[in-house]
Coordinates of C-alpha atoms in Angstrom, one line a residue:
L15 CA 60.1 68.6 119.7
Y16 CA 57.5 66.6 118.0
T17 CA 60.1 64.4 116.3
N18 CA 62.0 63.9 119.6
S19 CA 58.8 62.9 121.4
I20 CA 58.0 60.2 118.7
Y21 CA 61.6 58.9 119.1
A22 CA 61.2 58.8 122.9
D23 CA 58.0 56.9 122.6
N24 CA 59.6 54.4 120.2
V25 CA 62.5 53.8 122.6
L26 CA 60.1 53.4 125.5
S27 CA 58.1 50.9 123.6
L28 CA 61.2 48.9 122.7
V29 CA 62.3 48.9 126.3
Q30 CA 58.8 47.7 127.4
M31 CA 58.9 44.9 124.8
K32 CA 62.3 43.8 126.1
V33 CA 61.0 43.8 129.7
V34 CA 57.9 41.8 128.7
A35 CA 60.0 39.3 126.7
A36 CA 62.4 38.9 129.6
F37 CA 59.5 38.3 132.0
W38 CA 58.0 35.6 129.8
M39 CA 61.4 34.0 129.3
S40 CA 62.0 33.9 133.1
S41 CA 58.5 32.5 133.6
L42 CA 59.0 29.7 131.1
L43 CA 62.4 28.9 132.7
G44 CA 60.8 28.8 136.1
M45 CA 58.0 26.5 134.9
F46 CA 60.7 24.2 133.4
V47 CA 62.6 24.1 136.6
C48 CA 59.5 23.3 138.6
Y49 CA 58.6 20.6 136.2
V50 CA 62.0 19.0 136.6
I51 CA 61.8 19.2 140.4
V52 CA 58.3 17.7 140.5
N53 CA 59.4 14.8 138.2
I54 CA 62.5 14.0 140.3
S55 CA 60.3 14.0 143.4
Y56 CA 57.9 11.7 141.6
F57 CA 60.6 9.2 140.6
D58 CA 62.0 9.3 144.1
S59 CA 58.7 8.4 145.7
C60 CA 57.3 4.9 146.1
D61 CA 54.5 5.6 143.7
V62 CA 53.5 2.0 142.8
E63 CA 52.3 -0.4 145.4
I64 CA 54.4 -3.3 144.2
Y65 CA 57.6 -1.4 144.8
C66 CA 56.7 0.0 148.3
N67 CA 58.4 -2.9 150.0
V68 CA 61.6 -2.6 148.0
D69 CA 64.5 -0.5 149.2
V70 CA 64.8 2.4 146.6
D71 CA 68.3 3.2 148.1
L72 CA 69.6 -0.3 147.6
A73 CA 71.7 0.6 144.6
A74 CA 73.4 3.4 146.5
R75 CA 74.1 1.1 149.4
V76 CA 75.5 -1.5 147.1
Q77 CA 77.8 1.1 145.6
L78 CA 78.9 2.2 149.1
S79 CA 79.6 -1.3 150.2
M80 CA 81.9 -1.8 147.2
T81 CA 84.0 1.3 148.0
E82 CA 84.0 1.5 151.8
V83 CA 87.2 0.6 153.6
V84 CA 87.1 -2.8 155.4
R85 CA 87.5 -2.2 159.1
D86 CA 88.8 -4.6 161.7
Q87 CA 86.0 -7.0 162.6
P88 CA 85.7 -8.7 166.0
A89 CA 86.8 -12.3 166.2
P90 CA 84.1 -14.8 165.2
S91 CA 82.1 -16.3 168.1
Q92 CA 81.8 -20.1 168.6
P93 CA 78.8 -21.3 166.5
T94 CA 76.6 -23.3 168.8
E95 CA 73.0 -24.3 169.0
S96 CA 72.3 -20.9 170.5
N97 CA 73.2 -18.8 167.4
I98 CA 72.3 -21.0 164.4
F99 CA 68.8 -20.7 163.2
I100 CA 67.8 -23.8 161.2
S101 CA 64.9 -23.9 158.8
V102 CA 63.6 -27.1 157.1
K103 CA 61.2 -26.9 154.2
T104 CA 58.8 -29.8 153.6
T105 CA 55.3 -30.7 152.4
P106 CA 52.7 -33.0 153.9
K107 CA 53.1 -35.7 151.3
Y108 CA 56.6 -36.3 152.7
Y109 CA 55.8 -36.4 156.4
K110 CA 55.9 -40.2 156.5
N111 CA 58.9 -41.0 154.3
R112 CA 61.1 -38.0 155.0
L113 CA 60.2 -35.8 157.9
S114 CA 59.5 -38.7 160.3
V115 CA 63.0 -39.9 159.7
L116 CA 64.5 -36.4 160.3
K117 CA 62.5 -36.2 163.5
A118 CA 63.9 -39.5 164.7
T119 CA 67.5 -38.6 163.8
W120 CA 69.2 -35.2 163.5
F121 CA 66.2 -33.3 164.9
Q122 CA 67.1 -34.8 168.2
V123 CA 70.6 -33.3 168.4
V124 CA 69.8 -29.7 167.7
D125 CA 68.1 -27.0 169.8
K126 CA 64.4 -27.3 169.2
D127 CA 63.9 -23.6 169.9
K128 CA 66.1 -22.7 166.9
L129 CA 64.6 -25.3 164.6
Y130 CA 61.6 -24.3 162.4
V131 CA 59.8 -26.6 160.0
V132 CA 57.9 -24.9 157.2
S133 CA 55.2 -26.9 155.5
D134 CA 51.9 -26.4 153.7
Y135 CA 48.5 -25.8 155.2
L136 CA 46.0 -28.6 154.9
N137 CA 42.4 -28.8 156.0
D138 CA 41.2 -31.2 158.6
S139 CA 40.2 -33.9 156.1
F140 CA 43.9 -35.1 156.0
H141 CA 43.8 -37.0 159.3
A142 CA 47.1 -38.8 159.1
E143 CA 49.0 -35.6 158.2
K144 CA 47.2 -33.6 161.0
L145 CA 48.1 -36.3 163.5
F146 CA 51.8 -36.1 162.6
E147 CA 51.7 -32.3 162.8
A148 CA 50.2 -32.5 166.3
E149 CA 52.8 -35.1 167.3
L150 CA 55.6 -32.7 166.0
T151 CA 54.3 -29.7 168.0
N152 CA 53.6 -31.8 171.1
E153 CA 57.3 -32.8 171.1
G154 CA 58.3 -29.1 171.2
F155 CA 59.2 -28.5 167.5
H156 CA 58.1 -25.3 165.7
L157 CA 55.8 -26.1 162.8
V158 CA 54.8 -23.2 160.5
L159 CA 52.0 -23.9 158.0
A160 CA 52.4 -21.5 155.0
H161 CA 49.4 -20.6 153.0
C162 CA 51.1 -21.2 149.7
M163 CA 50.4 -23.2 146.6
I164 CA 51.2 -26.8 147.3
I165 CA 52.3 -27.4 143.7
H166 CA 56.1 -27.9 143.5
G167 CA 56.6 -24.8 141.3
R168 CA 58.3 -21.4 141.4
V169 CA 55.4 -19.6 143.0
G170 CA 54.8 -22.1 145.8
L171 CA 58.5 -22.5 146.5
C172 CA 59.2 -18.8 146.6
C173 CA 56.2 -18.2 148.9
K174 CA 57.4 -20.9 151.3
S175 CA 61.0 -19.6 151.2
G176 CA 59.7 -16.2 152.0
T177 CA 57.9 -17.7 155.0
E178 CA 61.2 -19.2 156.2
Y179 CA 62.9 -15.8 156.0
Q180 CA 60.0 -14.2 157.8
E181 CA 60.3 -16.6 160.7
F182 CA 64.0 -15.9 160.9
F183 CA 63.5 -12.1 161.1
N184 CA 60.6 -12.5 163.6
Y185 CA 62.8 -14.7 165.8
L186 CA 65.7 -12.2 165.5
T187 CA 63.4 -9.3 166.5
R188 CA 62.4 -11.3 169.6
Q189 CA 66.0 -12.2 170.4
N190 CA 67.2 -8.6 170.1
K191 CA 65.7 -8.0 173.6
T192 CA 68.1 -10.6 175.1
E193 CA 71.8 -11.3 174.9
N194 CA 71.1 -14.6 173.0
T195 CA 71.3 -13.5 169.4
I196 CA 71.2 -15.5 166.2
E197 CA 74.2 -15.2 163.9
W198 CA 73.4 -17.6 161.1
F199 CA 70.5 -18.7 159.0
C200 CA 70.7 -22.2 157.6
H201 CA 68.2 -23.8 155.3
F202 CA 67.8 -27.5 154.6
D203 CA 65.3 -29.5 152.5
D204 CA 63.5 -32.5 153.9
D205 CA 65.7 -34.9 151.9
V206 CA 68.9 -33.7 153.7
Y207 CA 70.6 -35.1 156.8
L208 CA 72.4 -32.5 158.7
N209 CA 75.6 -33.4 160.6
F210 CA 75.3 -30.6 163.1
K211 CA 78.7 -31.1 164.7
E212 CA 80.4 -30.6 161.4
L213 CA 78.2 -27.6 160.6
S214 CA 79.3 -25.9 163.8
K215 CA 82.9 -26.6 163.0
L216 CA 82.4 -25.2 159.5
L217 CA 80.8 -21.9 160.6
L218 CA 83.5 -21.4 163.2
N219 CA 85.8 -20.4 160.2
Y220 CA 83.6 -17.5 159.2
N221 CA 82.6 -14.2 160.9
S222 CA 78.9 -13.7 160.9
S223 CA 79.3 -9.9 161.0
K224 CA 80.6 -10.2 157.4
P225 CA 78.4 -11.1 154.4
Y226 CA 78.8 -14.9 153.8
Y227 CA 76.8 -17.1 151.5
I228 CA 77.8 -20.7 152.1
G229 CA 76.8 -23.8 150.2
R230 CA 77.7 -26.3 147.4
N231 CA 78.3 -24.2 144.3
I232 CA 76.3 -24.6 141.0
R233 CA 76.9 -22.4 138.0
G234 CA 73.7 -20.5 137.2
P235 CA 72.0 -20.9 133.9
K236 CA 72.9 -18.4 131.2
G237 CA 70.6 -15.8 129.9
V238 CA 68.8 -15.0 133.2
K239 CA 67.9 -11.3 133.0
L240 CA 67.4 -9.4 136.2
D241 CA 65.0 -6.5 135.8
M242 CA 66.6 -3.7 137.8
Y243 CA 63.6 -1.5 137.4
R244 CA 62.6 -2.2 141.0
W245 CA 65.9 -1.1 142.5
N246 CA 66.7 1.7 140.1
K247 CA 66.2 5.0 142.0
V248 CA 64.7 6.8 139.0
K249 CA 62.7 3.7 138.0
R250 CA 64.0 3.4 134.4
S251 CA 64.1 -0.2 133.3
F252 CA 67.5 -1.7 132.6
F253 CA 68.7 -5.3 132.8
I254 CA 71.6 -7.2 134.2
N255 CA 72.3 -10.2 131.9
A256 CA 73.3 -12.8 134.5
T257 CA 75.6 -15.1 132.4
N258 CA 78.4 -15.9 134.9
Y259 CA 77.2 -16.3 138.4
W260 CA 77.1 -19.1 141.1
Y261 CA 74.4 -20.1 143.4
A262 CA 74.2 -22.6 146.3
A263 CA 72.3 -25.8 145.8
G264 CA 68.9 -25.0 147.3
A265 CA 68.8 -28.1 149.4
A266 CA 71.4 -26.8 151.9
Y267 CA 73.0 -23.4 152.4
C268 CA 73.8 -20.9 155.2
I269 CA 73.7 -17.1 155.2
S270 CA 75.4 -14.9 157.8
L271 CA 73.5 -12.4 159.9
A272 CA 75.2 -9.5 158.2
L273 CA 74.1 -10.7 154.7
M274 CA 70.6 -11.5 155.9
K275 CA 70.2 -7.9 157.1
E276 CA 71.2 -6.7 153.6
L277 CA 68.6 -9.1 152.2
E278 CA 65.8 -8.3 154.6
E279 CA 63.8 -5.9 152.5
L280 CA 63.9 -8.2 149.5
F281 CA 63.3 -11.5 151.4
N282 CA 61.3 -10.8 154.5
G283 CA 57.9 -12.4 153.9
P284 CA 56.1 -14.6 151.3
A285 CA 54.7 -11.7 149.2
I286 CA 58.0 -9.8 149.2
F287 CA 60.1 -12.7 148.2
Q288 CA 57.6 -13.7 145.6
R289 CA 58.0 -10.3 144.0
T290 CA 61.8 -10.8 144.2
C291 CA 61.4 -14.1 142.4
L292 CA 59.2 -12.4 139.8
T293 CA 62.0 -9.8 139.3
T294 CA 64.5 -12.5 138.5
S295 CA 62.0 -14.8 136.7
S296 CA 63.6 -17.7 138.5
S297 CA 63.0 -20.2 141.3
D298 CA 63.8 -19.6 144.9
D299 CA 67.4 -21.0 145.0
L300 CA 68.4 -19.2 141.7
T301 CA 66.9 -15.9 143.0
I302 CA 68.9 -16.1 146.1
G303 CA 72.1 -16.6 144.1
I304 CA 71.3 -13.9 141.6
I305 CA 70.5 -11.3 144.2
I306 CA 73.5 -12.0 146.4
N307 CA 76.0 -12.5 143.5
M308 CA 74.8 -10.0 140.8
V309 CA 73.1 -7.3 142.9
L310 CA 74.9 -7.2 146.2
F311 CA 78.2 -8.4 144.7
H312 CA 79.0 -11.1 147.3
N313 CA 80.6 -14.3 146.2
L314 CA 79.4 -17.8 147.1
T315 CA 81.7 -19.7 149.5
D316 CA 81.8 -23.2 148.1
V317 CA 82.0 -26.1 150.7
P318 CA 82.7 -29.5 149.1
H319 CA 81.7 -31.3 152.3
I320 CA 78.1 -30.3 151.7
F321 CA 76.6 -33.1 149.8
V322 CA 73.2 -32.8 148.1
Q323 CA 71.2 -34.8 145.6
N324 CA 73.6 -34.6 142.6
N325 CA 76.8 -35.4 144.6
Q326 CA 77.9 -39.0 144.5
L327 CA 77.9 -40.6 147.9
S328 CA 78.3 -44.4 147.3
H329 CA 82.1 -44.3 146.9
I330 CA 82.8 -42.5 150.2
Q331 CA 84.3 -44.6 153.0
I332 CA 82.6 -44.7 156.4
S333 CA 85.6 -43.0 158.0
N334 CA 85.1 -40.0 155.7
L335 CA 81.3 -39.9 156.0
T336 CA 81.6 -38.5 159.5
K337 CA 83.4 -35.4 158.1
L338 CA 80.5 -34.4 155.8
V339 CA 78.2 -31.5 156.7
T340 CA 75.2 -33.0 154.9
I341 CA 74.2 -36.0 153.0
S342 CA 71.2 -36.5 150.8
F343 CA 69.7 -38.9 148.2
R344 CA 67.9 -38.8 144.9
T345 CA 64.5 -40.3 143.9
D346 CA 63.3 -41.3 140.5
K347 CA 61.3 -38.6 138.9
K348 CA 58.4 -40.9 137.9
N349 CA 58.5 -43.2 140.9
K350 CA 59.4 -41.5 144.1
S351 CA 59.7 -44.8 146.0
I352 CA 62.8 -45.6 144.0
V353 CA 65.8 -44.1 145.8
Y354 CA 69.4 -44.0 144.7
N355 CA 72.6 -42.0 145.2
M356 CA 72.8 -42.7 149.0
I357 CA 75.6 -43.8 151.2
N358 CA 76.5 -47.5 150.9
P359 CA 78.2 -48.8 154.1
K360 CA 79.5 -52.4 154.2
P361 CA 78.2 -54.3 156.0
E362 CA 74.8 -52.5 156.2
I363 CA 73.4 -51.6 159.6
F364 CA 69.8 -51.6 158.5
P365 CA 68.4 -53.5 155.5
L366 CA 67.7 -51.3 152.5
H367 CA 63.9 -51.8 152.5
Q368 CA 63.8 -50.6 156.1
D369 CA 66.2 -47.6 155.6
P370 CA 65.9 -46.6 151.9
T371 CA 67.4 -43.2 152.4
R372 CA 70.2 -44.5 154.6
F373 CA 69.6 -41.7 157.1
L374 CA 69.0 -44.1 160.0
T375 CA 72.3 -45.8 159.1
Y376 CA 74.2 -42.5 158.9
H377 CA 72.7 -41.5 162.3
C378 CA 73.9 -44.7 163.9
I379 CA 77.4 -44.1 162.4
L380 CA 77.5 -40.6 164.0
Y381 CA 75.6 -41.5 167.2
S382 CA 76.2 -45.1 167.9
N383 CA 74.8 -44.8 171.4
T384 CA 71.3 -44.1 170.2
S385 CA 68.9 -46.5 171.8
W386 CA 67.5 -47.9 168.6
C387 CA 70.9 -48.3 166.8
P388 CA 72.4 -51.8 166.7
A389 CA 75.9 -52.3 167.9
L390 CA 78.4 -51.5 165.1
K391 CA 80.7 -54.5 164.4
T392 CA 83.8 -55.0 162.3
Q393 CA 83.8 -56.6 158.9
S394 CA 84.9 -60.0 160.4
H395 CA 81.7 -60.2 162.4
S396 CA 79.4 -59.8 159.4
Q397 CA 77.3 -62.7 160.4
N398 CA 76.7 -61.2 163.8
I399 CA 75.8 -57.9 162.1
T400 CA 73.3 -59.6 159.9
N401 CA 71.6 -61.2 162.9
T402 CA 71.6 -58.0 164.9
T403 CA 70.2 -56.1 162.0
R404 CA 67.3 -58.6 161.7
S405 CA 66.5 -58.1 165.3
H406 CA 66.2 -54.4 164.8
E407 CA 64.0 -54.5 161.7
V408 CA 60.9 -53.9 163.7
T409 CA 62.5 -51.0 165.4
A410 CA 63.6 -49.4 162.1
R411 CA 60.1 -49.8 160.7
T412 CA 58.6 -48.2 163.8
I413 CA 61.0 -45.2 163.4
V414 CA 60.0 -44.6 159.8
E415 CA 56.3 -45.1 160.4

């Protein structure tokens, strides 16, 4: 009996040890599971302030957009002044030589309610610039003064571009309460003349309910690395090496409403878009192309009729000039008063020193009934044209000034 009792005690102790060991193993396993759950929740949360304005589910939405079935879309509506939001980026030093010419020309043929001019804030000591700003607003144009760095660099440009997008989304929010909705966002620099009639015809070919990025294509520089840390759901850094992508020349491009809504959380506001530019380590126009092309996987729609600074204009005949969506010009890097690569009509309508950008000339080609435009003559009446041009020199100077 004594021996049996010792054996029973040993068996009981062994069973107790197994029970205790199983308890500790289950406890450790439970602690490990809790640790994993806590960490997943941590990575799912927006734990760092700089990421709180970034959509953490963007990667999932992008993957969904690549695999979803394309459904029948409604027929595109007629692009008119009522559904094209136009944004022009400028700076006070170009008010006299650039923006004043735009105000006298193509600004007069678009809906002022849909036209927003984004410039830099200046204090009251800049009297001439302040007078021009007052004149612009008194004529019914929307002038937005961004509190960005005036220096023509990546930070300032991204800040001002973010202001442009913010104005678009603010306008869209206001318009959602009415039937008059915006379907396109179009940006132009202050060295671009917009042929609005041709822009309307162009956009008629595309459905704004689909993602469209429209402009004059430029191949992006190689070696641009996009830090996907900000969009990666588990916030582990990895890079997309952007070596083969296209972006639209930043002077003139349009984005459909559907694509703008995809971009809203990355573009809506100066601070937000500056963070997006920081992510791509690129300027504003490159950042737009990288995000649309490499992150959202939407291609650029190239439009050869959009002419910007680097596209040669001097060889184009007048009959073909009217078919262009935009024209521009180039200035010398050291001396901005030296202008080249502009249209070259023969015979000239205004003398070059009165119309150095040739925007006044182009406007008269498109809208010959404008009050300050001289009557267009044929080549056989070149002497009459010269005399007529001289009689309009004062008018041209007044327009520019």
